[in-house]
PDB file of C-alpha atoms and ligand atoms in Angstrom:
ATOM      1  CA  MET V  22       5.616 -20.181   8.201  1.00 83.00           C
ATOM      2  CA  LYS V  23       6.794 -17.980   5.318  1.00 92.00           C
ATOM      3  CA  ASN V  24       8.339 -20.897   3.441  1.00 94.00           C
ATOM      4  CA  THR V  25       5.233 -23.038   3.953  1.00 97.00           C
ATOM      5  CA  LEU V  26       3.085 -20.159   2.764  1.00 97.00           C
ATOM      6  CA  LEU V  27       5.206 -19.692  -0.349  1.00 97.00           C
ATOM      7  CA  SER V  28       4.941 -23.418  -1.033  1.00 97.00           C
ATOM      8  CA  VAL V  29       1.120 -23.354  -1.006  1.00 97.00           C
ATOM      9  CA  LEU V  30       0.693 -20.101  -2.944  1.00 98.00           C
ATOM     10  CA  PRO V  31       0.589 -20.353  -6.749  1.00 97.00           C
ATOM     11  CA  LYS V  32       4.114 -20.165  -8.181  1.00 96.00           C
ATOM     12  CA  ASP V  33       3.264 -16.947 -10.031  1.00 97.00           C
ATOM     13  CA  PHE V  34       1.706 -15.164  -7.032  1.00 98.00           C
ATOM     14  CA  PRO V  35       2.514 -11.510  -7.826  1.00 98.00           C
ATOM     15  CA  TRP V  36       3.092 -10.401  -4.222  1.00 98.00           C
ATOM     16  CA  ALA V  37       5.369 -13.342  -3.248  1.00 98.00           C
ATOM     17  CA  ASP V  38       8.503 -11.173  -3.009  1.00 97.00           C
ATOM     18  CA  THR V  39       6.943  -8.737  -0.578  1.00 97.00           C
ATOM     19  CA  ILE V  40       5.645 -11.137   2.083  1.00 98.00           C
ATOM     20  CA  ILE V  41       6.938 -10.365   5.567  1.00 98.00           C
ATOM     21  CA  TYR V  42       6.287 -12.839   8.380  1.00 98.00           C
ATOM     22  CA  LEU V  43       6.878 -11.893  12.014  1.00 98.00           C
ATOM     23  CA  ASP V  44       6.397 -14.291  14.939  1.00 98.00           C
ATOM     24  CA  THR V  45       5.021 -11.456  17.065  1.00 98.00           C
ATOM     25  CA  VAL V  46       4.306  -7.840  16.323  1.00 98.00           C
ATOM     26  CA  ASP V  47       2.184  -5.374  18.217  1.00 98.00           C
ATOM     27  CA  SER V  48      -0.154  -4.858  15.253  1.00 98.00           C
ATOM     28  CA  THR V  49       0.419  -5.770  11.616  1.00 98.00           C
ATOM     29  CA  ASN V  50      -1.522  -2.645  10.592  1.00 98.00           C
ATOM     30  CA  THR V  51       0.787  -0.406  12.622  1.00 98.00           C
ATOM     31  CA  TYR V  52       3.846  -2.194  11.219  1.00 98.00           C
ATOM     32  CA  ALA V  53       2.538  -1.971   7.643  1.00 98.00           C
ATOM     33  CA  LYS V  54       1.778   1.718   8.105  1.00 98.00           C
ATOM     34  CA  ALA V  55       5.379   2.371   9.168  1.00 98.00           C
ATOM     35  CA  LEU V  56       6.606   0.447   6.101  1.00 98.00           C
ATOM     36  CA  ALA V  57       4.256   2.358   3.800  1.00 98.00           C
ATOM     37  CA  LYS V  58       5.613   5.653   5.153  1.00 98.00           C
ATOM     38  CA  THR V  59       9.102   4.586   4.081  1.00 98.00           C
ATOM     39  CA  GLY V  60       7.915   3.752   0.555  1.00 98.00           C
ATOM     40  CA  ALA V  61       7.041   0.013   0.704  1.00 98.00           C
ATOM     41  CA  PRO V  62       5.394  -0.958  -2.592  1.00 98.00           C
ATOM     42  CA  HIS V  63       1.837  -1.921  -3.480  1.00 98.00           C
ATOM     43  CA  GLY V  64       1.209  -5.508  -2.422  1.00 98.00           C
ATOM     44  CA  THR V  65       3.511  -5.542   0.600  1.00 98.00           C
ATOM     45  CA  CYS V  66       2.028  -8.173   2.939  1.00 98.00           C
ATOM     46  CA  VAL V  67       2.681  -8.338   6.673  1.00 98.00           C
ATOM     47  CA  LEU V  68       1.655 -11.483   8.552  1.00 98.00           C
ATOM     48  CA  ALA V  69       2.160 -12.202  12.236  1.00 98.00           C
ATOM     49  CA  GLY V  70       1.865 -15.296  14.400  1.00 98.00           C
ATOM     50  CA  ALA V  71       0.598 -13.208  17.310  1.00 98.00           C
ATOM     51  CA  GLN V  72      -0.385  -9.568  17.895  1.00 98.00           C
ATOM     52  CA  PRO V  73      -0.412  -8.394  21.521  1.00 98.00           C
ATOM     53  CA  GLY V  74      -1.777  -5.028  20.374  1.00 98.00           C
ATOM     54  CA  GLY V  75      -4.139  -6.183  17.623  1.00 98.00           C
ATOM     55  CA  ARG V  76      -6.458  -3.302  16.740  1.00 98.00           C
ATOM     56  CA  GLY V  77     -10.071  -3.245  15.635  1.00 96.00           C
ATOM     57  CA  ARG V  78     -12.380  -0.425  14.559  1.00 94.00           C
ATOM     58  CA  LEU V  79     -13.324   2.290  17.026  1.00 90.00           C
ATOM     59  CA  GLY V  80     -10.125   1.740  19.010  1.00 92.00           C
ATOM     60  CA  ARG V  81     -11.148  -1.737  20.112  1.00 95.00           C
ATOM     61  CA  HIS V  82      -8.683  -4.537  20.838  1.00 96.00           C
ATOM     62  CA  PHE V  83      -8.599  -7.524  18.473  1.00 97.00           C
ATOM     63  CA  SER V  84      -7.642 -10.678  20.355  1.00 96.00           C
ATOM     64  CA  SER V  85      -4.792 -12.277  18.373  1.00 97.00           C
ATOM     65  CA  PRO V  86      -3.288 -15.217  20.299  1.00 96.00           C
ATOM     66  CA  ALA V  87      -0.226 -17.062  18.985  1.00 97.00           C
ATOM     67  CA  GLY V  88      -0.861 -19.574  16.233  1.00 95.00           C
ATOM     68  CA  GLN V  89      -4.659 -19.456  16.543  1.00 97.00           C
ATOM     69  CA  GLY V  90      -5.585 -17.159  13.699  1.00 98.00           C
ATOM     70  CA  VAL V  91      -4.413 -15.306  10.616  1.00 98.00           C
ATOM     71  CA  TYR V  92      -3.365 -11.705  11.257  1.00 98.00           C
ATOM     72  CA  LEU V  93      -2.552  -9.996   7.986  1.00 98.00           C
ATOM     73  CA  SER V  94      -2.149  -6.470   6.624  1.00 98.00           C
ATOM     74  CA  VAL V  95      -1.587  -5.509   3.020  1.00 98.00           C
ATOM     75  CA  ILE V  96      -0.357  -2.192   1.656  1.00 98.00           C
ATOM     76  CA  LEU V  97      -2.258  -1.004  -1.418  1.00 98.00           C
ATOM     77  CA  ARG V  98      -1.323   2.002  -3.524  1.00 98.00           C
ATOM     78  CA  PRO V  99      -4.220   2.623  -5.899  1.00 98.00           C
ATOM     79  CA  GLU V 100      -3.973   5.802  -7.942  1.00 97.00           C
ATOM     80  CA  CYS V 101      -7.221   7.448  -6.986  1.00 97.00           C
ATOM     81  CA  LYS V 102      -8.927   9.875  -4.622  1.00 98.00           C
ATOM     82  CA  PRO V 103     -10.077   8.719  -1.179  1.00 98.00           C
ATOM     83  CA  ALA V 104     -13.690   9.095  -2.347  1.00 97.00           C
ATOM     84  CA  ASP V 105     -13.065   6.274  -4.841  1.00 97.00           C
ATOM     85  CA  LEU V 106     -12.097   3.940  -2.000  1.00 97.00           C
ATOM     86  CA  MET V 107     -15.072   4.366   0.289  1.00 98.00           C
ATOM     87  CA  HIS V 108     -16.115   0.804  -0.535  1.00 98.00           C
ATOM     88  CA  LEU V 109     -12.666  -0.712   0.165  1.00 98.00           C
ATOM     89  CA  THR V 110     -13.703  -2.400   3.413  1.00 98.00           C
ATOM     90  CA  CYS V 111     -16.711  -3.907   1.606  1.00 98.00           C
ATOM     91  CA  CYS V 112     -14.495  -5.081  -1.234  1.00 98.00           C
ATOM     92  CA  ALA V 113     -12.150  -6.754   1.263  1.00 98.00           C
ATOM     93  CA  GLY V 114     -15.169  -8.223   3.072  1.00 98.00           C
ATOM     94  CA  VAL V 115     -16.397 -10.019  -0.044  1.00 98.00           C
ATOM     95  CA  ALA V 116     -12.853 -11.154  -0.841  1.00 98.00           C
ATOM     96  CA  MET V 117     -12.519 -12.604   2.671  1.00 99.00           C
ATOM     97  CA  CYS V 118     -15.849 -14.449   2.381  1.00 98.00           C
ATOM     98  CA  ASP V 119     -14.496 -15.994  -0.842  1.00 98.00           C
ATOM     99  CA  ALA V 120     -11.214 -16.892   0.883  1.00 98.00           C
ATOM    100  CA  VAL V 121     -12.846 -18.479   3.927  1.00 98.00           C
ATOM    101  CA  GLU V 122     -15.252 -20.422   1.718  1.00 98.00           C
ATOM    102  CA  LYS V 123     -12.381 -21.800  -0.370  1.00 98.00           C
ATOM    103  CA  ALA V 124     -10.327 -22.728   2.710  1.00 98.00           C
ATOM    104  CA  SER V 125     -13.108 -24.202   4.821  1.00 98.00           C
ATOM    105  CA  GLY V 126     -16.240 -24.825   2.775  1.00 98.00           C
ATOM    106  CA  ILE V 127     -18.353 -22.381   4.794  1.00 98.00           C
ATOM    107  CA  ARG V 128     -19.155 -18.854   3.664  1.00 98.00           C
ATOM    108  CA  PRO V 129     -19.286 -16.267   6.453  1.00 98.00           C
ATOM    109  CA  GLN V 130     -21.768 -13.436   6.440  1.00 98.00           C
ATOM    110  CA  ILE V 131     -20.800  -9.808   6.961  1.00 98.00           C
ATOM    111  CA  LYS V 132     -22.156  -7.673   9.761  1.00 98.00           C
ATOM    112  CA  TRP V 133     -21.968  -4.120   8.379  1.00 98.00           C
ATOM    113  CA  ILE V 134     -19.474  -2.917   7.847  1.00 97.00           C
ATOM    114  CA  ASN V 135     -16.425  -4.971   8.726  1.00 98.00           C
ATOM    115  CA  ASP V 136     -17.299  -8.007  10.834  1.00 98.00           C
ATOM    116  CA  LEU V 137     -17.104 -11.527   9.437  1.00 98.00           C
ATOM    117  CA  VAL V 138     -19.749 -13.608  11.147  1.00 98.00           C
ATOM    118  CA  VAL V 139     -20.730 -17.268  11.278  1.00 98.00           C
ATOM    119  CA  ASN V 140     -23.875 -18.378  13.123  1.00 97.00           C
ATOM    120  CA  ASN V 141     -24.185 -14.839  14.493  1.00 97.00           C
ATOM    121  CA  GLN V 142     -20.774 -15.075  16.163  1.00 98.00           C
ATOM    122  CA  LYS V 143     -17.713 -13.079  15.144  1.00 98.00           C
ATOM    123  CA  LEU V 144     -15.188 -14.998  13.078  1.00 98.00           C
ATOM    124  CA  GLY V 145     -12.995 -12.034  12.245  1.00 98.00           C
ATOM    125  CA  GLY V 146     -12.804  -8.421  11.244  1.00 98.00           C
ATOM    126  CA  ILE V 147     -11.314  -5.928   8.835  1.00 98.00           C
ATOM    127  CA  LEU V 148      -9.557  -2.682   9.672  1.00 98.00           C
ATOM    128  CA  THR V 149      -8.913  -0.351   6.732  1.00 98.00           C
ATOM    129  CA  GLU V 150      -6.729   2.720   7.115  1.00 98.00           C
ATOM    130  CA  LEU V 151      -5.939   5.356   4.478  1.00 98.00           C
ATOM    131  CA  SER V 152      -3.324   8.026   4.022  1.00 98.00           C
ATOM    132  CA  VAL V 153      -3.796  10.902   1.595  1.00 98.00           C
ATOM    133  CA  ASN V 154      -0.991  12.925  -0.013  1.00 97.00           C
ATOM    134  CA  SER V 155      -0.774  16.698  -0.301  1.00 97.00           C
ATOM    135  CA  ALA V 156      -2.390  16.584  -3.769  1.00 97.00           C
ATOM    136  CA  GLY V 157      -5.478  14.940  -2.287  1.00 98.00           C
ATOM    137  CA  PHE V 158      -4.768  11.478  -3.747  1.00 98.00           C
ATOM    138  CA  VAL V 159      -4.443   8.231  -1.842  1.00 98.00           C
ATOM    139  CA  ASP V 160      -0.848   7.704  -0.770  1.00 98.00           C
ATOM    140  CA  TYR V 161      -1.516   4.228   0.620  1.00 98.00           C
ATOM    141  CA  ALA V 162      -4.290   2.110   2.061  1.00 98.00           C
ATOM    142  CA  ILE V 163      -3.705  -0.591   4.647  1.00 98.00           C
ATOM    143  CA  VAL V 164      -6.215  -3.429   4.668  1.00 98.00           C
ATOM    144  CA  GLY V 165      -5.837  -5.442   7.875  1.00 98.00           C
ATOM    145  CA  ILE V 166      -7.714  -8.654   8.477  1.00 98.00           C
ATOM    146  CA  GLY V 167      -7.859 -10.990  11.431  1.00 98.00           C
ATOM    147  CA  ILE V 168      -9.630 -14.348  11.230  1.00 98.00           C
ATOM    148  CA  ASN V 169      -9.991 -16.832  14.076  1.00 98.00           C
ATOM    149  CA  CYS V 170      -8.879 -20.209  12.849  1.00 98.00           C
ATOM    150  CA  CYS V 171      -8.007 -22.790  15.494  1.00 98.00           C
ATOM    151  CA  GLN V 172      -9.584 -21.656  18.781  1.00 98.00           C
ATOM    152  CA  GLN V 173     -11.970 -23.798  20.765  1.00 97.00           C
ATOM    153  CA  THR V 174     -14.517 -21.894  22.855  1.00 97.00           C
ATOM    154  CA  GLU V 175     -12.429 -22.149  26.038  1.00 97.00           C
ATOM    155  CA  ASP V 176      -9.436 -20.593  24.243  1.00 96.00           C
ATOM    156  CA  PHE V 177     -11.229 -17.249  23.927  1.00 96.00           C
ATOM    157  CA  PRO V 178     -11.149 -14.766  26.813  1.00 95.00           C
ATOM    158  CA  GLU V 179     -14.271 -15.295  28.898  1.00 96.00           C
ATOM    159  CA  GLU V 180     -15.942 -12.090  27.682  1.00 96.00           C
ATOM    160  CA  LEU V 181     -15.658 -13.296  24.052  1.00 97.00           C
ATOM    161  CA  GLN V 182     -16.727 -16.913  24.532  1.00 97.00           C
ATOM    162  CA  GLU V 183     -20.384 -16.309  23.604  1.00 97.00           C
ATOM    163  CA  ILE V 184     -19.815 -13.806  20.837  1.00 98.00           C
ATOM    164  CA  ALA V 185     -16.742 -15.167  19.019  1.00 98.00           C
ATOM    165  CA  THR V 186     -16.183 -18.229  16.889  1.00 98.00           C
ATOM    166  CA  SER V 187     -13.402 -19.799  14.851  1.00 98.00           C
ATOM    167  CA  LEU V 188     -13.212 -21.977  11.763  1.00 98.00           C
ATOM    168  CA  ALA V 189     -12.430 -24.953  14.025  1.00 98.00           C
ATOM    169  CA  ILE V 190     -15.641 -24.392  16.004  1.00 98.00           C
ATOM    170  CA  ALA V 191     -17.787 -23.577  12.981  1.00 98.00           C
ATOM    171  CA  THR V 192     -16.646 -26.479  10.804  1.00 98.00           C
ATOM    172  CA  GLY V 193     -15.524 -29.076  13.342  1.00 98.00           C
ATOM    173  CA  ASN V 194     -12.388 -29.389  11.218  1.00 96.00           C
ATOM    174  CA  ARG V 195      -8.799 -28.315  11.630  1.00 96.00           C
ATOM    175  CA  ILE V 196      -8.072 -25.652   9.036  1.00 97.00           C
ATOM    176  CA  LEU V 197      -4.415 -24.696   9.015  1.00 97.00           C
ATOM    177  CA  PRO V 198      -3.749 -20.947   9.318  1.00 98.00           C
ATOM    178  CA  VAL V 199      -1.333 -21.220   6.380  1.00 98.00           C
ATOM    179  CA  THR V 200      -4.095 -22.638   4.147  1.00 98.00           C
ATOM    180  CA  LEU V 201      -6.389 -19.774   5.093  1.00 98.00           C
ATOM    181  CA  ALA V 202      -3.609 -17.181   4.737  1.00 98.00           C
ATOM    182  CA  SER V 203      -2.871 -18.389   1.223  1.00 98.00           C
ATOM    183  CA  ARG V 204      -6.530 -18.019   0.222  1.00 98.00           C
ATOM    184  CA  MET V 205      -6.734 -14.588   1.857  1.00 98.00           C
ATOM    185  CA  LEU V 206      -3.667 -13.305   0.019  1.00 98.00           C
ATOM    186  CA  GLN V 207      -4.929 -14.579  -3.333  1.00 98.00           C
ATOM    187  CA  ALA V 208      -8.365 -13.045  -2.797  1.00 98.00           C
ATOM    188  CA  LEU V 209      -6.846  -9.679  -1.804  1.00 98.00           C
ATOM    189  CA  CYS V 210      -4.500  -9.715  -4.777  1.00 98.00           C
ATOM    190  CA  HIS V 211      -7.395 -10.312  -7.183  1.00 97.00           C
ATOM    191  CA  MET V 212      -9.770  -7.690  -5.739  1.00 98.00           C
ATOM    192  CA  ASP V 213     -10.929  -5.238  -8.391  1.00 97.00           C
ATOM    193  CA  ILE V 214     -11.665  -2.026  -6.533  1.00 96.00           C
ATOM    194  CA  THR V 215     -12.682  -0.264  -9.748  1.00 96.00           C
ATOM    195  CA  GLN V 216     -15.856  -2.393  -9.997  1.00 96.00           C
ATOM    196  CA  LYS V 217     -17.842  -0.616  -7.282  1.00 96.00           C
ATOM    197  CA  LYS V 218     -21.295  -1.680  -8.433  1.00 96.00           C
ATOM    198  CA  SER V 219     -20.594  -5.372  -8.799  1.00 97.00           C
ATOM    199  CA  VAL V 220     -18.593  -5.419  -5.541  1.00 98.00           C
ATOM    200  CA  MET V 221     -21.519  -3.853  -3.705  1.00 98.00           C
ATOM    201  CA  GLN V 222     -23.990  -6.294  -5.284  1.00 98.00           C
ATOM    202  CA  ARG V 223     -21.880  -9.134  -3.939  1.00 98.00           C
ATOM    203  CA  TYR V 224     -21.486  -7.416  -0.557  1.00 98.00           C
ATOM    204  CA  LYS V 225     -25.268  -7.054  -0.254  1.00 98.00           C
ATOM    205  CA  ALA V 226     -25.680 -10.781  -0.826  1.00 98.00           C
ATOM    206  CA  ASP V 227     -23.276 -11.511   2.071  1.00 98.00           C
ATOM    207  CA  CYS V 228     -24.461  -8.746   4.419  1.00 98.00           C
ATOM    208  CA  LEU V 229     -26.683  -9.953   7.267  1.00 98.00           C
ATOM    209  CA  THR V 230     -27.472  -6.436   8.487  1.00 98.00           C
ATOM    210  CA  LEU V 231     -29.826  -5.627   5.603  1.00 98.00           C
ATOM    211  CA  GLY V 232     -33.467  -5.912   6.605  1.00 97.00           C
ATOM    212  CA  GLN V 233     -32.622  -5.880  10.325  1.00 97.00           C
ATOM    213  CA  ASP V 234     -33.931  -3.519  12.979  1.00 96.00           C
ATOM    214  CA  ILE V 235     -30.949  -1.527  14.178  1.00 95.00           C
ATOM    215  CA  VAL V 236     -29.970   1.226  16.594  1.00 94.00           C
ATOM    216  CA  VAL V 237     -27.878   4.109  15.250  1.00 93.00           C
ATOM    217  CA  LEU V 238     -25.617   5.474  17.997  1.00 91.00           C
ATOM    218  CA  ARG V 239     -24.147   8.958  17.709  1.00 89.00           C
ATOM    219  CA  GLY V 240     -22.546  10.035  20.948  1.00 90.00           C
ATOM    220  CA  GLU V 241     -25.347   9.886  23.492  1.00 92.00           C
ATOM    221  CA  GLU V 242     -28.065   9.898  20.827  1.00 92.00           C
ATOM    222  CA  LYS V 243     -29.860   6.623  19.942  1.00 93.00           C
ATOM    223  CA  ARG V 244     -32.147   6.320  16.916  1.00 94.00           C
ATOM    224  CA  TYR V 245     -34.122   3.208  16.060  1.00 94.00           C
ATOM    225  CA  GLY V 246     -34.628   2.171  12.462  1.00 96.00           C
ATOM    226  CA  LYS V 247     -34.317  -0.548   9.853  1.00 97.00           C
ATOM    227  CA  ALA V 248     -31.285  -1.143   7.608  1.00 98.00           C
ATOM    228  CA  VAL V 249     -32.892  -1.058   4.172  1.00 97.00           C
ATOM    229  CA  ASP V 250     -30.064  -0.776   1.658  1.00 98.00           C
ATOM    230  CA  LEU V 251     -26.426   0.085   0.978  1.00 98.00           C
ATOM    231  CA  ASP V 252     -25.178   2.681  -1.468  1.00 97.00           C
ATOM    232  CA  ASP V 253     -22.217   2.129  -3.787  1.00 95.00           C
ATOM    233  CA  ASP V 254     -19.827   3.610  -1.200  1.00 97.00           C
ATOM    234  CA  GLY V 255     -20.914   1.006   1.342  1.00 97.00           C
ATOM    235  CA  SER V 256     -22.889   3.462   3.446  1.00 97.00           C
ATOM    236  CA  LEU V 257     -25.871   1.921   5.191  1.00 97.00           C
ATOM    237  CA  ILE V 258     -29.240   3.400   4.252  1.00 97.00           C
ATOM    238  CA  VAL V 259     -31.531   3.432   7.270  1.00 96.00           C
ATOM    239  CA  ALA V 260     -35.282   4.012   7.408  1.00 97.00           C
ATOM    240  CA  PHE V 261     -36.011   5.579  10.787  1.00 93.00           C
ATOM    241  CA  SER V 262     -39.201   4.723  12.626  1.00 80.00           C
ATOM    242  CA  ASP V 263     -40.315   8.371  12.461  1.00 82.00           C
ATOM    243  CA  GLY V 264     -40.272   8.053   8.671  1.00 81.00           C
TER     244      GLY V 264
HETATM  245  C1  BTN S 325     -12.482  -5.233  13.964  1.00 78.87           C
HETATM  246  O1  BTN S 325     -12.864  -6.266  14.482  1.00 78.87           O
HETATM  247  O2  BTN S 325     -12.999  -4.106  14.204  1.00 78.87           O
HETATM  248  C2  BTN S 325     -11.361  -5.292  12.971  1.00 78.87           C
HETATM  249  C3  BTN S 325     -10.303  -6.258  13.391  1.00 78.87           C
HETATM  250  C4  BTN S 325      -9.096  -6.222  12.483  1.00 78.87           C
HETATM  251  C5  BTN S 325      -7.974  -7.061  13.025  1.00 78.87           C
HETATM  252  C6  BTN S 325      -6.836  -7.153  12.068  1.00 78.87           C
HETATM  253  S1  BTN S 325      -5.670  -8.396  12.543  1.00 78.87           S
HETATM  254  C7  BTN S 325      -4.534  -7.810  11.371  1.00 78.87           C
HETATM  255  C8  BTN S 325      -4.611  -6.306  11.399  1.00 78.87           C
HETATM  256  N1  BTN S 325      -3.764  -5.749  12.447  1.00 78.87           N
HETATM  257  C9  BTN S 325      -4.468  -5.149  13.389  1.00 78.87           C
HETATM  258  O3  BTN S 325      -3.980  -4.596  14.404  1.00 78.87           O
HETATM  259  N2  BTN S 325      -5.756  -5.185  13.109  1.00 78.87           N
HETATM  260  C10 BTN S 325      -6.012  -5.892  11.869  1.00 78.87           C
END
């Protein structure tokens, strides 16, 4: 896989020397985090064929069966404060919409804040994790992305069959994981996290949550409202029904 990936990436791809491919690893985010702790450089990329312990937000499991999707984590080392990276998941979201569109011809939408969605079904997700040093600056950020590529409906666990999709289902075509991985890596490498405003403008155009009636859950509390806007950090601005 690594050699095929290197053969489809542009010859001058800046992160080519730091690509790590593992047939199976519990979670590429966990693996990348361990590498980052030992000093792995900016742009270190970890890809896996399968992830028995794939992780999503809020401690959820991310189903990552062998050869069916792209499971990728990248280590970033921007020199900034964590507050300057609040929009990182959004930035990666727009980059992944670009990557999927280039690989498959269809542009996913984003369900705030980190779900990639096609026809209201989940195509993939993003898990961003940050570490801060003792001076209060970002030590590293891990951006982990999983995208379903080759599954047919019956390949998903039964509880996901109605809510998940893949590029094969959505396009009717066979998109090779290596083609998608190449586009994902290029899009991540070219993200400009310093351009918060323009990133968020693009995110808003892809975000299907805006304008929707939503429920905000905090512990046991439920509040009903409408998602009206996003600020430049990617926070959702909600108008509650009580005004
Ligand atoms: C979510 O759905 O909440 C986010 C899913 C993120 C999954 C990716 S797959 C590569 C990386 N490694 C993980 O364990 N998680 C992310």
